[in-house]
mmCIF file of C-alpha atoms and ligand atoms in Angstrom:
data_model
loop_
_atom_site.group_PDB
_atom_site.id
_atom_site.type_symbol
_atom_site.label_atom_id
_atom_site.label_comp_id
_atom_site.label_asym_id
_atom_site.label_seq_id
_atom_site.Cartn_x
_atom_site.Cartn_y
_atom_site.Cartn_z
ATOM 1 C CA UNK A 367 109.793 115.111 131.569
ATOM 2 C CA UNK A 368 108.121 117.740 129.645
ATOM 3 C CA UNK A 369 108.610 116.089 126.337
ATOM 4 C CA UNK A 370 107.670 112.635 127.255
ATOM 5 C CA UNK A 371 104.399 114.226 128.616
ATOM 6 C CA UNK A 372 103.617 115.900 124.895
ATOM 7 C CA UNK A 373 104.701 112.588 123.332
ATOM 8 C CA UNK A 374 102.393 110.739 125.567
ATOM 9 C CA UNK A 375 99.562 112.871 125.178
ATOM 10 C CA UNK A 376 100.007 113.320 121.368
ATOM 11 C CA UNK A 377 99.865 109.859 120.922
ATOM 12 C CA UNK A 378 96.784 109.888 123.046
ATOM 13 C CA UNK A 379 94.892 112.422 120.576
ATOM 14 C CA UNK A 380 96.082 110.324 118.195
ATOM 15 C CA UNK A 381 94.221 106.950 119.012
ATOM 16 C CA UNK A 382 91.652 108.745 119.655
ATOM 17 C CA UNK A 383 91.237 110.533 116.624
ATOM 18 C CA UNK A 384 91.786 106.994 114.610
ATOM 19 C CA UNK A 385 88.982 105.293 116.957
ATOM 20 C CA UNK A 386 86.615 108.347 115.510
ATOM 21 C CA UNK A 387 88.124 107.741 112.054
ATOM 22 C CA UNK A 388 86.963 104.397 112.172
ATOM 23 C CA UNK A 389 83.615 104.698 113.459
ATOM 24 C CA UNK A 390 82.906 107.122 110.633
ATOM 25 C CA UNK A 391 84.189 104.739 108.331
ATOM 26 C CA UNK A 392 81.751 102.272 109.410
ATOM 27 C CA UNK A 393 78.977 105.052 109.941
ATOM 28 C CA UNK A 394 79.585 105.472 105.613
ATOM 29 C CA UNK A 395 78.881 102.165 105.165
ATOM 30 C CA UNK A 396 82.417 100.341 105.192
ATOM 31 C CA UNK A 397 82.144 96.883 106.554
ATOM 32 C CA UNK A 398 85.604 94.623 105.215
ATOM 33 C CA UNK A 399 86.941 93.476 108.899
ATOM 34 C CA UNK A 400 90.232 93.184 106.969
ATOM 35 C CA UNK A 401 90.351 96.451 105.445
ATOM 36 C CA UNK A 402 89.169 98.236 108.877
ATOM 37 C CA UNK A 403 91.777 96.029 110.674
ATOM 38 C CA UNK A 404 94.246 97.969 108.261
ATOM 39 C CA UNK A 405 93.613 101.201 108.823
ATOM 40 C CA UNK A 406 93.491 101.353 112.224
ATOM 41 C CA UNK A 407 96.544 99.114 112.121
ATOM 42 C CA UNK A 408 98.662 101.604 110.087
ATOM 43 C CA UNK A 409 99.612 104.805 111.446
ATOM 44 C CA UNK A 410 98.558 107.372 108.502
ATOM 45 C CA UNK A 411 100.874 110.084 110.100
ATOM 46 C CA UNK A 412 104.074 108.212 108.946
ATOM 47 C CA UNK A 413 103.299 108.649 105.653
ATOM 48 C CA UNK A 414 102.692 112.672 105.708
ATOM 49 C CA UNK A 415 105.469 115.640 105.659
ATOM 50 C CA UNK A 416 105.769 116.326 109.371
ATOM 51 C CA UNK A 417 104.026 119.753 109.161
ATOM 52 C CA UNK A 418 100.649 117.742 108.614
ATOM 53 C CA UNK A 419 101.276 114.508 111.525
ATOM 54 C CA UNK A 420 98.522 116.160 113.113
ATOM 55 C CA UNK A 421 96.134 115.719 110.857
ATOM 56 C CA UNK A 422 96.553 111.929 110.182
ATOM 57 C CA UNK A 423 93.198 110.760 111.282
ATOM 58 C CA UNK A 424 91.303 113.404 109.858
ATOM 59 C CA UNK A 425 88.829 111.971 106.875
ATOM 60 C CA UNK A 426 90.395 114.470 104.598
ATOM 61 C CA UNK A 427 93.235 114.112 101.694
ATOM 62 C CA UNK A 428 96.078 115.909 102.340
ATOM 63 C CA UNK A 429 98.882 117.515 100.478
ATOM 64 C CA UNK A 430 102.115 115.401 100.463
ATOM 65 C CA UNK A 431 104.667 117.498 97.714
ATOM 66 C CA UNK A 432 104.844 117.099 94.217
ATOM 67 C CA UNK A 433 101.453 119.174 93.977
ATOM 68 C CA UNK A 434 100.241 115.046 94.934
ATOM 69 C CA UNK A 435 97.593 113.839 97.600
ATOM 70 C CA UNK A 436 97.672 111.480 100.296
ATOM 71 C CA UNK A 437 94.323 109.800 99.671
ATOM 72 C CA UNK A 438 91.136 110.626 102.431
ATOM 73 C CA UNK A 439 90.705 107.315 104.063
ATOM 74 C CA UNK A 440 87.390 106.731 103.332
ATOM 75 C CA UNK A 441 88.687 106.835 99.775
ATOM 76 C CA UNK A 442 90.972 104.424 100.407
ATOM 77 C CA UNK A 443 88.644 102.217 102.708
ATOM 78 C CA UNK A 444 86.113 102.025 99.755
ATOM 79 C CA UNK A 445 88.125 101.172 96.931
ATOM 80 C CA UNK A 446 90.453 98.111 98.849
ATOM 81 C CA UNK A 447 86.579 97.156 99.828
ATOM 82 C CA UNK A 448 85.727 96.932 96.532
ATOM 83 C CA UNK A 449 88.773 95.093 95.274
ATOM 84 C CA UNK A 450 88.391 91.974 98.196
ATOM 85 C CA UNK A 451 87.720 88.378 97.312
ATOM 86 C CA UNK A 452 85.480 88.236 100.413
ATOM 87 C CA UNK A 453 83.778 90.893 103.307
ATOM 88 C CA UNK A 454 86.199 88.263 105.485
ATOM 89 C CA UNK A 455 89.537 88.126 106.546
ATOM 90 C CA UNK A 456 91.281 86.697 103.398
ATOM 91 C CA UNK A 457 92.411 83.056 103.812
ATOM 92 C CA UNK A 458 96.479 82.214 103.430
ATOM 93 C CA UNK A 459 95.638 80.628 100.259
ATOM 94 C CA UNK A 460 94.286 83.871 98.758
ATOM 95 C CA UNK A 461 97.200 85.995 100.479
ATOM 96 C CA UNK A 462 99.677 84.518 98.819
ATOM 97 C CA UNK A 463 98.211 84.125 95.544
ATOM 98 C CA UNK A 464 96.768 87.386 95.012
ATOM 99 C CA UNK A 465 97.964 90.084 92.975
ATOM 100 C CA UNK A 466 97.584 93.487 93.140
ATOM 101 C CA UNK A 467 99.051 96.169 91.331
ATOM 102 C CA UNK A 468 98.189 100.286 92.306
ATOM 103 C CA UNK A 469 99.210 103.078 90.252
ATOM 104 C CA UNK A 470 99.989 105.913 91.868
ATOM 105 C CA UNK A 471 101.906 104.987 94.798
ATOM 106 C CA UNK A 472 102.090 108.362 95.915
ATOM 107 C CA UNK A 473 102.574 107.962 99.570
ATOM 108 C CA UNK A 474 102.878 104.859 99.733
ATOM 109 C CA UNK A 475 99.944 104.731 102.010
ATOM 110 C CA UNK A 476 97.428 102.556 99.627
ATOM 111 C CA UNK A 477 99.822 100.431 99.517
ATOM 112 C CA UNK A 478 100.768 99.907 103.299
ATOM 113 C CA UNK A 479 97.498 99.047 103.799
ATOM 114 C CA UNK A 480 97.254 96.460 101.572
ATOM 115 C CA UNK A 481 100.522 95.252 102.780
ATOM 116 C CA UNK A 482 98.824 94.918 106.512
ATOM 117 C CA UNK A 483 96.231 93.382 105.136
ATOM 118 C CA UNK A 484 98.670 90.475 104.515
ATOM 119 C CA UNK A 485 98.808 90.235 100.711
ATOM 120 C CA UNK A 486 102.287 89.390 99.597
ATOM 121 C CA UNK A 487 101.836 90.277 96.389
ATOM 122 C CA UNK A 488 101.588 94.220 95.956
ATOM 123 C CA UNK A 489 103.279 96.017 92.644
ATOM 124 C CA UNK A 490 103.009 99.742 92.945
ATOM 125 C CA UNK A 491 104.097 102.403 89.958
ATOM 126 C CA UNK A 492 104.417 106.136 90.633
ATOM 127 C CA UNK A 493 105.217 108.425 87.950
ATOM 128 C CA UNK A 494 107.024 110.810 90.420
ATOM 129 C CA UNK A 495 110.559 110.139 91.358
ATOM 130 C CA UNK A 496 111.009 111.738 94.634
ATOM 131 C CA UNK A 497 107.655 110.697 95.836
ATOM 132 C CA UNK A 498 108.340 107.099 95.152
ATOM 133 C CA UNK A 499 111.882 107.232 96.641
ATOM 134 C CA UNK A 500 109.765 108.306 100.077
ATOM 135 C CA UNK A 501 107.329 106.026 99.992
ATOM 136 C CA UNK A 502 110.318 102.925 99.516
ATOM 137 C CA UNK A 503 111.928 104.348 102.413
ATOM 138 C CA UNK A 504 108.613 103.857 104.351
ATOM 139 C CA UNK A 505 107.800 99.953 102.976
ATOM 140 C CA UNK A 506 111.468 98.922 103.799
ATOM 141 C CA UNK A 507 111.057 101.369 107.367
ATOM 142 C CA UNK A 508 107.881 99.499 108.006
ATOM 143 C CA UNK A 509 109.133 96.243 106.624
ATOM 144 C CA UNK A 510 106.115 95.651 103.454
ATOM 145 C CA UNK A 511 106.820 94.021 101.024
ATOM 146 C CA UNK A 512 105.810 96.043 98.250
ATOM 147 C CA UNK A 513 107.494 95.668 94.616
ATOM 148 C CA UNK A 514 107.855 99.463 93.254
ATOM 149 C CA UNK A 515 108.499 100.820 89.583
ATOM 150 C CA UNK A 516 109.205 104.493 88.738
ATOM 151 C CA UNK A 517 106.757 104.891 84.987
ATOM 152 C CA UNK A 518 104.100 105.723 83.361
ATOM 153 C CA UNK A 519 101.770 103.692 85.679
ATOM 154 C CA UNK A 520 98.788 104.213 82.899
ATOM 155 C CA UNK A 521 100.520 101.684 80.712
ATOM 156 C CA UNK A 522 99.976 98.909 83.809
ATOM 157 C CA UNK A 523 103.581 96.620 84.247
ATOM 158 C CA UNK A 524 102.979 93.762 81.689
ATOM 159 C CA UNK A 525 106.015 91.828 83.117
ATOM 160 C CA UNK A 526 103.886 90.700 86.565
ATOM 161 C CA UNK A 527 100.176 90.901 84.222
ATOM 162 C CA UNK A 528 97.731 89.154 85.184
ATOM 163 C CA UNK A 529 96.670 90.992 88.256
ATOM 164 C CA UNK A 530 93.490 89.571 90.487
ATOM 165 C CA UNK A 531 93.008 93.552 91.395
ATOM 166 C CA UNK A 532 94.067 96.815 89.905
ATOM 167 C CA UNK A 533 93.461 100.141 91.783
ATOM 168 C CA UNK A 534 94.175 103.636 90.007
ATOM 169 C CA UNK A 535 94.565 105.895 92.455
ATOM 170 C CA UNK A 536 94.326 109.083 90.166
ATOM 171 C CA UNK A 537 91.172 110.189 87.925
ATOM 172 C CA UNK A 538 91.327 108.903 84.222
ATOM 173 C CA UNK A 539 89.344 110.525 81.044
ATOM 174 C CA UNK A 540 88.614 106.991 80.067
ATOM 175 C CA UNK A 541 89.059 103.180 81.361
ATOM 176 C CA UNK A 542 92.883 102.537 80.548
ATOM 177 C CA UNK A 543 92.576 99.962 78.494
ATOM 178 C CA UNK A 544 96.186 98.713 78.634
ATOM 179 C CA UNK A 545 95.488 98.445 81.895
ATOM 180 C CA UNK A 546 92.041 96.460 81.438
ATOM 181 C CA UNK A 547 93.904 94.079 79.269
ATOM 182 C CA UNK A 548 96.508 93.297 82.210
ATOM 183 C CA UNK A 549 93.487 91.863 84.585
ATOM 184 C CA UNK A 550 93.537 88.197 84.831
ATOM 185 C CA UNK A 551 90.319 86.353 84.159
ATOM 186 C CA UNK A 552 87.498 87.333 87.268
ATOM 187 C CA UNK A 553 89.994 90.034 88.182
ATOM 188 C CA UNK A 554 88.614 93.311 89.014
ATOM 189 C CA UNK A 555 90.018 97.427 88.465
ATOM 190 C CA UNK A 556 88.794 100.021 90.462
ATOM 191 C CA UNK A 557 89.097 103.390 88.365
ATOM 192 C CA UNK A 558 87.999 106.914 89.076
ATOM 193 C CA UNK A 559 86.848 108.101 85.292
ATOM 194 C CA UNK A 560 85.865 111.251 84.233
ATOM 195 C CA UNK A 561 86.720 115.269 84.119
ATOM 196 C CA UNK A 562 90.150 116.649 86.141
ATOM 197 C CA UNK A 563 88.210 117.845 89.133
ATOM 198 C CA UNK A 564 85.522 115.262 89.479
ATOM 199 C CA UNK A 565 85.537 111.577 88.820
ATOM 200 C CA UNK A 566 82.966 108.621 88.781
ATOM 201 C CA UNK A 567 83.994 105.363 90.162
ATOM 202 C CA UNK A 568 84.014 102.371 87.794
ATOM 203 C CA UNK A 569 84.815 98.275 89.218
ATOM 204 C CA UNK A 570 85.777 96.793 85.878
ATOM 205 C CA UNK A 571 85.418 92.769 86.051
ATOM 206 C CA UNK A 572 87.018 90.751 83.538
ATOM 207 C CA UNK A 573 84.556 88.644 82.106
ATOM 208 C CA UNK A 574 86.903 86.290 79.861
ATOM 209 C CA UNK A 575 89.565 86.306 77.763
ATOM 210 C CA UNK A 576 88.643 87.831 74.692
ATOM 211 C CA UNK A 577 90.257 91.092 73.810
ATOM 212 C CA UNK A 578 86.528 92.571 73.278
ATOM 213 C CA UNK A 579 84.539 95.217 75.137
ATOM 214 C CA UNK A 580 82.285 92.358 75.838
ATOM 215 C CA UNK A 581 85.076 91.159 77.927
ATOM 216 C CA UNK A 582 83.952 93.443 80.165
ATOM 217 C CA UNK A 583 81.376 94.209 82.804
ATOM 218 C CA UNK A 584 81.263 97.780 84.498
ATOM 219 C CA UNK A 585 79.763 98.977 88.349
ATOM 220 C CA UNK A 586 79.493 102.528 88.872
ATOM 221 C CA UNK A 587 80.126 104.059 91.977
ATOM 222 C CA UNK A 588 80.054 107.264 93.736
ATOM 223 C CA UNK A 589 81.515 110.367 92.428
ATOM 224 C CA UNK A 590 85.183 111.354 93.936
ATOM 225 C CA UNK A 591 87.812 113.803 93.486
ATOM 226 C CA UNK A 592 91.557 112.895 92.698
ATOM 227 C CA UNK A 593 94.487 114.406 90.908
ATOM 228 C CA UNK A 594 94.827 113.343 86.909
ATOM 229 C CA UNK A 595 96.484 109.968 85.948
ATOM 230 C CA UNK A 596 99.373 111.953 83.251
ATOM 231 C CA UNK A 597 100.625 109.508 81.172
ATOM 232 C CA UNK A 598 99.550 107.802 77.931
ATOM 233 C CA UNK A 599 96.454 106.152 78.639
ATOM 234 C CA UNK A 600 95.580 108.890 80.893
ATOM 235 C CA UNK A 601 95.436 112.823 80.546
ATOM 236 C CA UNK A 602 98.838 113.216 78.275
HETATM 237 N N1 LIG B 1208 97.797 106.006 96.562
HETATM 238 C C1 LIG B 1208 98.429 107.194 97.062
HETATM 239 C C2 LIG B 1208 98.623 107.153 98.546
HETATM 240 O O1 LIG B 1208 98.211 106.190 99.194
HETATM 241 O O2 LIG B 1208 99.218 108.106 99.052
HETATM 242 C C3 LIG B 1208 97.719 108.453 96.682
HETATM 243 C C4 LIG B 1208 97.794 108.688 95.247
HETATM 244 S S1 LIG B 1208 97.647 110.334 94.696
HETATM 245 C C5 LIG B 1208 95.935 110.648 94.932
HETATM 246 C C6 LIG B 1208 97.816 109.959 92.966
HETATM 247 C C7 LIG B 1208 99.232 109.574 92.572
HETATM 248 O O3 LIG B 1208 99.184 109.109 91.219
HETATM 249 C C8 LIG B 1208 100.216 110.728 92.594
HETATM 250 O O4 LIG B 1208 101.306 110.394 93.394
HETATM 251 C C9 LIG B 1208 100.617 110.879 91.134
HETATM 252 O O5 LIG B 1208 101.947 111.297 90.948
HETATM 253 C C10 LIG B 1208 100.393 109.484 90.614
HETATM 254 N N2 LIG B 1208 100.232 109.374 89.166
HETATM 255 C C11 LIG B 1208 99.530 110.156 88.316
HETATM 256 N N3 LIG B 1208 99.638 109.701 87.061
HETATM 257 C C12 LIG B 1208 100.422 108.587 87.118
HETATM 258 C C13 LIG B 1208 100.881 107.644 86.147
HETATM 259 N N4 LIG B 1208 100.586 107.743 84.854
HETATM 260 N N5 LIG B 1208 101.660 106.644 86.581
HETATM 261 C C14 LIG B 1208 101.987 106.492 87.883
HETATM 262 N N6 LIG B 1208 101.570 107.346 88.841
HETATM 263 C C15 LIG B 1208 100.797 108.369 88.464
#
């Protein structure tokens, strides 16, 4: 009796704590129905160690092993906003044809997301084996389709290129361009760029085909904190 009682009034707090998650999503300006359909569709605590459950709606990252992050929501909120065809629900036609690839799949959160968003095309890369071998348990627990690869995400995955959307989920020196090269025509890459502590925002929009920096157009955003992208076209 006692147990159900706790489970009943955890999961109380809980949907509580995601209702005031989402209201101070939409208090900092985030207005995708879609995306805000997401999170409060997913249940963040799945995807953290069970020490930190607790703490699944809080607007915070949090640690998840590996010295790694579980993105703060807001994070998370803002860059899938910035990555949509439209401040609508996607149509069918766009779900299915849309591709997105994320590097850094860490927990496999970002991506879950996405996947409840209804895209059917989602290609993930983590660097770190034992983190991605969590996060596939997750997808195939919570039945996303999500298309995982264990490299060096900085170098993209040229066998699925072009993508409509790329999202780095870890801070850059410089725009990969490897990965800039693997956006299809009007497709768009949301990249945090700058030192290992602090990072600015970029959307880069592929212009046309050309190979060219005039290719090219950049947005900058707000500043943001994540852990490095390690890899080749990232901090080596
Ligand atoms: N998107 C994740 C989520 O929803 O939990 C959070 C990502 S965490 C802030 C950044 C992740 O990027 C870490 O898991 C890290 O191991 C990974 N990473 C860093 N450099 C990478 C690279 N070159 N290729 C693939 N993954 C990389």
């Amino acid at each position: 009796m006692l147990d159900h009682v706790s489970t009943f009034t955890r999961s109380t707090v809980l949907e509580a704590q995601r209702n005031t998650l989402l209201e101070e999503l939409w208090a900092k300006g985030i207005r995708n129905e879609a995306v805000l359909r997401a999170i409060a569709q997913v249940r963040r605590e799945d995807f953290l160690p069970d020490a930190l459950k607790a703490r699944g709606y809080e607007n915070v990252a949090l640690p998840i092993g590996a010295g790694q992050t579980i993105s703060q929501p807001y994070t998370v909120a803002f860059m899938t906003e910035l990555l949509m065809p439209t401040n609508k629900e996607p149509s069918e036609e766009i779900l299915s044809r849309y591709t997105i690839l994320e590097i850094g799949t860490g927990s496999g959160y970002q991506a879950a997301i996405l996947g409840a968003m209804g895209f059917r095309r989602i290609y993930t890369v983590e660097r770190i084996p034992e983190l991605l071998a969590e996060a596939q348990k997750r997808f195939t627990a919570l039945g996303i389709p999500v298309m995982t690869r264990l490299s060096d995400g900085s170098l993209g995955w040229s066998e699925y290129a072009p993508f409509d959307a790329i999202i780095v989920t870890a801070g850059s020196p410089d725009v990969p361009e490897t990965l800039a090269l693997q956006l299809a025509v009007g497709g768009k890459m949301v990249v945090p760029v700058g030192s290992q502590t602090h990072q600015r925002l970029y959307r880069i929009t592929r212009l046309h085909a050309g190979l060219d920096a005039d290719a090219f157009s950049a947005e900058e955003f707000q500043t943001f904190r994540f852990v490095p992208l390690v890899g080749e076209q990232g901090w080596r």
